[in-house]
Coordinates of C-alpha atoms and ligand atoms in Angstrom, one line a residue:
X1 CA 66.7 46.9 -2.5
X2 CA 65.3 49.2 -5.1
X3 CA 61.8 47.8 -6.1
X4 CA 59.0 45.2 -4.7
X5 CA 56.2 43.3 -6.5
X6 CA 53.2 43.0 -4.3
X7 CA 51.0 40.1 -5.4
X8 CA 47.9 38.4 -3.6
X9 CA 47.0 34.8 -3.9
X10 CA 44.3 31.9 -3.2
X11 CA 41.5 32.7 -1.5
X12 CA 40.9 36.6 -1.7
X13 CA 40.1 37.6 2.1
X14 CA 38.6 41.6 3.0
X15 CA 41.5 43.1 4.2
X16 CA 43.6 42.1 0.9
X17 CA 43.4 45.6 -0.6
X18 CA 44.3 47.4 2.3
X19 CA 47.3 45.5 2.7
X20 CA 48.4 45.9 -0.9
X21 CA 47.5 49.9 0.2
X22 CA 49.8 49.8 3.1
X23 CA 52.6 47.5 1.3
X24 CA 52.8 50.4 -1.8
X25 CA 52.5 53.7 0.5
X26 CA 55.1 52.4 2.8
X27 CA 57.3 51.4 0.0
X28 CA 57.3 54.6 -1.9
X29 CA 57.4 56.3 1.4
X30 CA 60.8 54.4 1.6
X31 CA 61.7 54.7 -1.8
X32 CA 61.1 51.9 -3.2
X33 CA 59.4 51.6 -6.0
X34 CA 56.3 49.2 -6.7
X35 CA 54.9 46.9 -9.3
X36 CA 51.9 45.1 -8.5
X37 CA 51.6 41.6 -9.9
X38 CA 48.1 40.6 -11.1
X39 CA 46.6 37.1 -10.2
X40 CA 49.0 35.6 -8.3
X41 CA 52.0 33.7 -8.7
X42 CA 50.0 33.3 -12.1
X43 CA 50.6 36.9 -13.5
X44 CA 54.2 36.0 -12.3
X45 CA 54.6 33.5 -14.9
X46 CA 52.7 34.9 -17.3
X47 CA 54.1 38.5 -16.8
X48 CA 51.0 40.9 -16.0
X49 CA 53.1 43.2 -13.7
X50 CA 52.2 46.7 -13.6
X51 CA 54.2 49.9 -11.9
X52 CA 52.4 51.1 -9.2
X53 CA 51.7 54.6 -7.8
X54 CA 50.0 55.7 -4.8
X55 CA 47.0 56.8 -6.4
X56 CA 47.0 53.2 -7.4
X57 CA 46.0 52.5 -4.3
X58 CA 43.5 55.2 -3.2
X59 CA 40.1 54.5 -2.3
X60 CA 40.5 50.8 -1.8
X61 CA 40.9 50.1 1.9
X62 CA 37.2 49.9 2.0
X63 CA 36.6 47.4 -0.1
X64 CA 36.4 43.7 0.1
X65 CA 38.1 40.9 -2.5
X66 CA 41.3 42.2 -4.1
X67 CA 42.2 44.8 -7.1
X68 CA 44.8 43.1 -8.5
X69 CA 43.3 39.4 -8.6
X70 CA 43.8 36.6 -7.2
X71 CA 44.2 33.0 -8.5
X72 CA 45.2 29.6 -7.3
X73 CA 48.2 28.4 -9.8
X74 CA 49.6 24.5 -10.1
X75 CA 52.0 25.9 -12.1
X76 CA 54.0 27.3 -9.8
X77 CA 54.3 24.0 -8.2
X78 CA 56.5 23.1 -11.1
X79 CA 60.2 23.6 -11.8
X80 CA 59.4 25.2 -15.1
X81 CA 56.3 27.7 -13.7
X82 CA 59.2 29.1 -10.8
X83 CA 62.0 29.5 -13.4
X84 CA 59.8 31.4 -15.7
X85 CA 58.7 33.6 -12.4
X86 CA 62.2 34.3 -11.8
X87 CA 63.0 35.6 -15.3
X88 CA 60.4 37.5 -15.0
X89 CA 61.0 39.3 -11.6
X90 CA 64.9 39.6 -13.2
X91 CA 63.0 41.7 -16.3
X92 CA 61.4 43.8 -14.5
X93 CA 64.7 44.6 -11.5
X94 CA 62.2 43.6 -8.5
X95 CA 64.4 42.1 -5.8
X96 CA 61.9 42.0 -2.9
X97 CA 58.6 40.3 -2.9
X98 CA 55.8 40.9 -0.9
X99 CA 53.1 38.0 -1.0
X100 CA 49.6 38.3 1.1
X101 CA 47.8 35.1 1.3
X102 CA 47.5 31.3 3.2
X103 CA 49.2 28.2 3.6
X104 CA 49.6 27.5 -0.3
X105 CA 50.8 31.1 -0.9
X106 CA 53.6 30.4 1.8
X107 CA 55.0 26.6 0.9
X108 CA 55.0 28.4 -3.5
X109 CA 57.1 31.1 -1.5
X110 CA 59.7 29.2 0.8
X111 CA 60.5 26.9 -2.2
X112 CA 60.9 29.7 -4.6
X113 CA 62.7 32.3 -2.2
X114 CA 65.3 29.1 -1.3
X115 CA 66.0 27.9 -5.1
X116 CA 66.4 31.5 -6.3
X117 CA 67.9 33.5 -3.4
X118 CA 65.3 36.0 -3.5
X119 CA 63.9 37.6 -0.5
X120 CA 60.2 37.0 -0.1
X121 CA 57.9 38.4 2.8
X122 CA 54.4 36.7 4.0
X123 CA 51.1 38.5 5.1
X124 CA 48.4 36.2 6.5
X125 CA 45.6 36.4 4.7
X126 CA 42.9 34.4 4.8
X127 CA 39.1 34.0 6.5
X128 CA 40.7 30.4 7.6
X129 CA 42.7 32.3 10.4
X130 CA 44.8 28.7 10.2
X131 CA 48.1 30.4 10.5
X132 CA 50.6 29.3 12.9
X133 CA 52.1 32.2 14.5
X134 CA 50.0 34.8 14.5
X135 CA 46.7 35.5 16.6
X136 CA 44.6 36.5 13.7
X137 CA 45.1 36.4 9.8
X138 CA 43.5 38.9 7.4
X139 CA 39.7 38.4 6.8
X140 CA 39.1 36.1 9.2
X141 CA 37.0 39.4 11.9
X142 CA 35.5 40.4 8.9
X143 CA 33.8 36.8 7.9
X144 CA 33.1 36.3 11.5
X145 CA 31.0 39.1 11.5
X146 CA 29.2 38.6 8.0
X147 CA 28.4 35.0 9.8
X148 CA 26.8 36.1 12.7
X149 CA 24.5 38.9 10.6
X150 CA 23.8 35.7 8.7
X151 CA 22.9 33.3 11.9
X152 CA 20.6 36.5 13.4
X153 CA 18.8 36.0 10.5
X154 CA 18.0 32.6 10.8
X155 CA 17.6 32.3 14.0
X156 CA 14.2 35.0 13.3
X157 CA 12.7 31.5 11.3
X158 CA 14.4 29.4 13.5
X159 CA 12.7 30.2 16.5
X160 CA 9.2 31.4 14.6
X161 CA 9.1 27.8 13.5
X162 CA 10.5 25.9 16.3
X163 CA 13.0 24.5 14.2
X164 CA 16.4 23.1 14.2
X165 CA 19.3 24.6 11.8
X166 CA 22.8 23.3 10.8
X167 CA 24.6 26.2 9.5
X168 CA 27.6 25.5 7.7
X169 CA 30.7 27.8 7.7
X170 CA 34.0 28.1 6.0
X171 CA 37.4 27.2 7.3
X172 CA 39.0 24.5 5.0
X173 CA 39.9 22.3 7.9
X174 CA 39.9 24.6 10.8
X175 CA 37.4 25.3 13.1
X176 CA 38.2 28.8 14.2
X177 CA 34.8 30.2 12.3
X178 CA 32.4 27.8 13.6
X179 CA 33.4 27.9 16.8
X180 CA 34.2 32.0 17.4
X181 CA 31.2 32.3 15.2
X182 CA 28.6 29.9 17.5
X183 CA 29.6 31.9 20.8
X184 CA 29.1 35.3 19.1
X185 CA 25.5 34.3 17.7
X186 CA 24.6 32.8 21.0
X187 CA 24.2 29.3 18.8
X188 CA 23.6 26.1 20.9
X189 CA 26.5 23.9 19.8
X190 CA 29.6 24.2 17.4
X191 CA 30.9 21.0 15.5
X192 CA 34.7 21.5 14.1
X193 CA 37.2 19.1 13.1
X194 CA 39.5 19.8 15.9
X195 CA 36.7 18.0 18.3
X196 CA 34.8 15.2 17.8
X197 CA 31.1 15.2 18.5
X198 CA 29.0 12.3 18.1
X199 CA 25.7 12.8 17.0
X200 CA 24.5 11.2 20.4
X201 CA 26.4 14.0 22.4
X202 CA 24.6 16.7 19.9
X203 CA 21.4 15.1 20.2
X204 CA 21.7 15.8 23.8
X205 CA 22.8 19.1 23.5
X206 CA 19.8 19.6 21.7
X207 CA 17.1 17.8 24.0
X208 CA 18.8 19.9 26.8
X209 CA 18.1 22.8 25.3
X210 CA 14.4 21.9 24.7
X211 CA 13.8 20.7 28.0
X212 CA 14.7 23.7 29.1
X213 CA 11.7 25.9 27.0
X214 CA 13.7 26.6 23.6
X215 CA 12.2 26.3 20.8
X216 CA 14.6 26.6 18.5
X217 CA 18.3 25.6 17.9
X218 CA 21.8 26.5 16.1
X219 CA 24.1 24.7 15.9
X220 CA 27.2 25.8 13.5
X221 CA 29.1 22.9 11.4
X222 CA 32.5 23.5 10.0
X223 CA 32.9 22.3 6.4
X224 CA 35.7 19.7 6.3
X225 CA 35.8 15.9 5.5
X226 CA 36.3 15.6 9.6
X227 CA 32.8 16.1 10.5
X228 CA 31.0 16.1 7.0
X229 CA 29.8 19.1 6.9
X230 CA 26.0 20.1 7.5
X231 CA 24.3 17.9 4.9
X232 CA 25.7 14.6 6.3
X233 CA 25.2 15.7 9.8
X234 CA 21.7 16.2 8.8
X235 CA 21.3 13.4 7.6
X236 CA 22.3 11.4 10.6
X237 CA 20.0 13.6 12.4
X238 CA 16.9 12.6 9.9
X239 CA 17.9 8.9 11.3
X240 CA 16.9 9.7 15.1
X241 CA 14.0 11.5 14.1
X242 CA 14.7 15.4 13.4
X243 CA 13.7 17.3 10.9
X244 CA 17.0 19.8 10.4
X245 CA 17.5 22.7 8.1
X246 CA 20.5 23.1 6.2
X247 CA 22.1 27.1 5.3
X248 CA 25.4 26.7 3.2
X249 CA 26.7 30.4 4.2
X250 CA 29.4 29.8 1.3
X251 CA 31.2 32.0 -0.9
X252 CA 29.8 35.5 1.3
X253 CA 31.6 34.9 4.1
X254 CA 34.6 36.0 1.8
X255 CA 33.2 39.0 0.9
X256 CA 32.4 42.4 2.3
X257 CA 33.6 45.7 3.1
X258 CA 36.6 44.6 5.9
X259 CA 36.1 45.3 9.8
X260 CA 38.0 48.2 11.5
X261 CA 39.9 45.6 12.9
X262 CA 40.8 44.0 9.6
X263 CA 42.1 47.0 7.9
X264 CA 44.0 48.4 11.1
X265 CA 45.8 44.6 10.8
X266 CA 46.1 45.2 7.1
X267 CA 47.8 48.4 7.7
X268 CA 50.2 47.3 10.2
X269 CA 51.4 44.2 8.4
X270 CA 51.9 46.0 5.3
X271 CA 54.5 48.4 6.8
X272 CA 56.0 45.5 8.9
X273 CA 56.2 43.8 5.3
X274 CA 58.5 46.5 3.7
X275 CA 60.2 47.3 7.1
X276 CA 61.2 43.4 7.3
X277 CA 62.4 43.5 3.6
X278 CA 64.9 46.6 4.0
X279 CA 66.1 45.2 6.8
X280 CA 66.9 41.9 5.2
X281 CA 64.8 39.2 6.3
X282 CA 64.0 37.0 4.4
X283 CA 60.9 34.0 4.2
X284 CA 58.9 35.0 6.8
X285 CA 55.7 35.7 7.4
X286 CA 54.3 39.0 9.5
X287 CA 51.7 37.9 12.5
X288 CA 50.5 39.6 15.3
X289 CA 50.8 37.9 18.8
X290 CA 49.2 39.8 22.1
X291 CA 48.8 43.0 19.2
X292 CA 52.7 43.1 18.7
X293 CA 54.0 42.4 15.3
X294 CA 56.0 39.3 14.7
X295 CA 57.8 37.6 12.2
X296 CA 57.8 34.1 11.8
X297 CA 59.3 31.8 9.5
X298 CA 57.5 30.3 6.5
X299 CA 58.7 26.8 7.2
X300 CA 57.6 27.0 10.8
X301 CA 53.8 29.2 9.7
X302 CA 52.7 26.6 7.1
X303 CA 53.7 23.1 9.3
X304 CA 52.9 23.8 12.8
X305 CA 49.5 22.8 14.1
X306 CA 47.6 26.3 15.3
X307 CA 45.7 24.6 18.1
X308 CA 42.1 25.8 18.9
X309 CA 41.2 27.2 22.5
X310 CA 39.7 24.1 24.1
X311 CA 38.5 26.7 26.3
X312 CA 36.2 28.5 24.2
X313 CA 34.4 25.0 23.6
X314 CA 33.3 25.2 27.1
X315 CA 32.4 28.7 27.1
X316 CA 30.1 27.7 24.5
X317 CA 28.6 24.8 26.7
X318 CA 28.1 26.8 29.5
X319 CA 26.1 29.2 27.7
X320 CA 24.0 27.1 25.5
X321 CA 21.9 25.6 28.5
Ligands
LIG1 O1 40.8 29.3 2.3 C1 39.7 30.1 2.2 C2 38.5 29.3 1.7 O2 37.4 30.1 1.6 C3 38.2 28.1 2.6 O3 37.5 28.4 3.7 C4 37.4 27.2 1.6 O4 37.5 25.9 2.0 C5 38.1 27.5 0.3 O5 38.8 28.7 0.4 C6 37.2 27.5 -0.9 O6 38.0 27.7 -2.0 P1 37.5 28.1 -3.5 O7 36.9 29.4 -3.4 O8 38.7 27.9 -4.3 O9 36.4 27.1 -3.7

């Protein structure tokens, strides 16, 4: 092996730069050399690959989103997008790719390290933290803490007013955000798709907690056509007589300077990324189980079901009384 691309793709996640950081230091270190492959499996098609240096890459651990871009691309989905990739990747002599991103990143990256023998290396990134095989993915401490700074806030009007809020958080169809999130805030209840709550069983959350001299509640709603998100549980709340109000936290829980803990995991997966490629593995993706690096296989990353800790449901029970 002789030189990587580095690219990011779909959702940008804090932690993206320092991975691309750690991914062209270690590289170089190894020499290797670098070019960096702007938006995506995009650039790839259309060619925007640039040679990269280490002063590339200084002063960007810090800071959120990522440098070289990010893009979701249908075309890659296509025969035609991947063959045009390939002769690209051919022009410019990279054998080795390094791709940080989710679940669409992966299944563009299994198909296209398979049809065109090329080896291809994953690093989880994404504020979803809905990768199989690996404890956490990149982004995901650092949008848990920019939600809870959020739910602090509210809960200041919350419980001047006496009021009820549904706060909605990210997660595509995972609940790890709005449930992590609700314990950390001290919220009152946490509705994700991975567990059904009826609006009866909230409602009595809710009374419980009023009975018991709050005057204000949280309760934290995943976005995902499983529960409906905040609006419609608000709405079925109007019809038993609250009087709910909605936040949308939104696009800011992607953004941000990333946690300690996000650019340490940055750091490590980016040299496990180059270490895996000179050793010769080949479609896997880096996680980290119990803090120990591991490498999982795409096929096995982007299927398999990453269960949430019933457990933690409880905890968040128990304390909300
Ligand atoms: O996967 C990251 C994520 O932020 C999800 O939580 C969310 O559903 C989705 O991306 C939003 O995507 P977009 O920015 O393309 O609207």
């Amino acid at each position: 092996m002789k030189c990587i691309g580095v690219l990011t793709s779909g959702g940008d996640a804090p932690g993206m730069n320092a991975a691309l950081r750690s991914v062209t230091r270690t590289a170089i270190f190894n020499g290797l050399k670098v070019k960096a492959i702007y938006r995506g499996y995009k650039g790839l098609i259309t060619g925007e690959i640039v040679p990269f240096e280490t002063q590339n890459v200084s002063n960007i651990i810090q800071q959120g989103g990522t440098i070289i871009k990010t893009a979701r691309c249908p075309e890659f989905h296509t025969l035609e997008g991947r063959k045009q990739a390939y002769e690209n990747l051919v022009k410019e002599g990279i054998d080795g790719l390094v791709v940080i991103g989710g679940d669409g990143t992966f299944t563009g990256a299994r198909i296209f390290s398979q049809e065109y023998n090329i080896p291809v290396i994953g690093i989880p990134g994404t504020i979803d933290n809905d990768l199989y095989g690996t404890d956490y993915t990149l982004g995901y401490d650092t949008a848990l803490n920019t939600i809870i700074q959020a739910v602090d806030k509210i809960r200041d009007t919350a419980s001047s007013h006496e009021r009820l809020f549904l706060i909605e958080v990210m997660g595509r169809d995972a609940g790890f955000l709005a449930l992590n999130a609700a314990i950390a805030s001290g919220a009152e209840a946490a509705i994700i798709p991975e567990i059904a709550t009826e609006v009866d069983q909230l409602e009595q959350l809710i009374q419980h907690g009023f009975r018991k001299s709050k005057n204000s509640s949280i309760v934290l709603v995943s976005e995902s056509d499983v529960t409906g998100g905040a609006l419609a549980i608000a709405d079925r709340l109007k019809c038993k007589g609250y009087d709910p109000r909605v936040t949308i936290l939104g696009h800011i829980q992607r953004g941000g300077s990333p946690s300690a803990l996000d650019r340490i995991l940055a750091s490590r997966m980016g040299v496990a990324a180059v270490d895996a490629l000179l050793d010769e593995q080949r479609s896997v993706m880096i996680g980290i189980v119990n803090n120990e690096i591991t490498y999982i296989p795409f096929t096995k990353a982007i299927k398999s079901e990453k269960p949430v800790d019933k457990y933690l449901f409880d905890v968040l029970k128990l304390l909300s009384i």
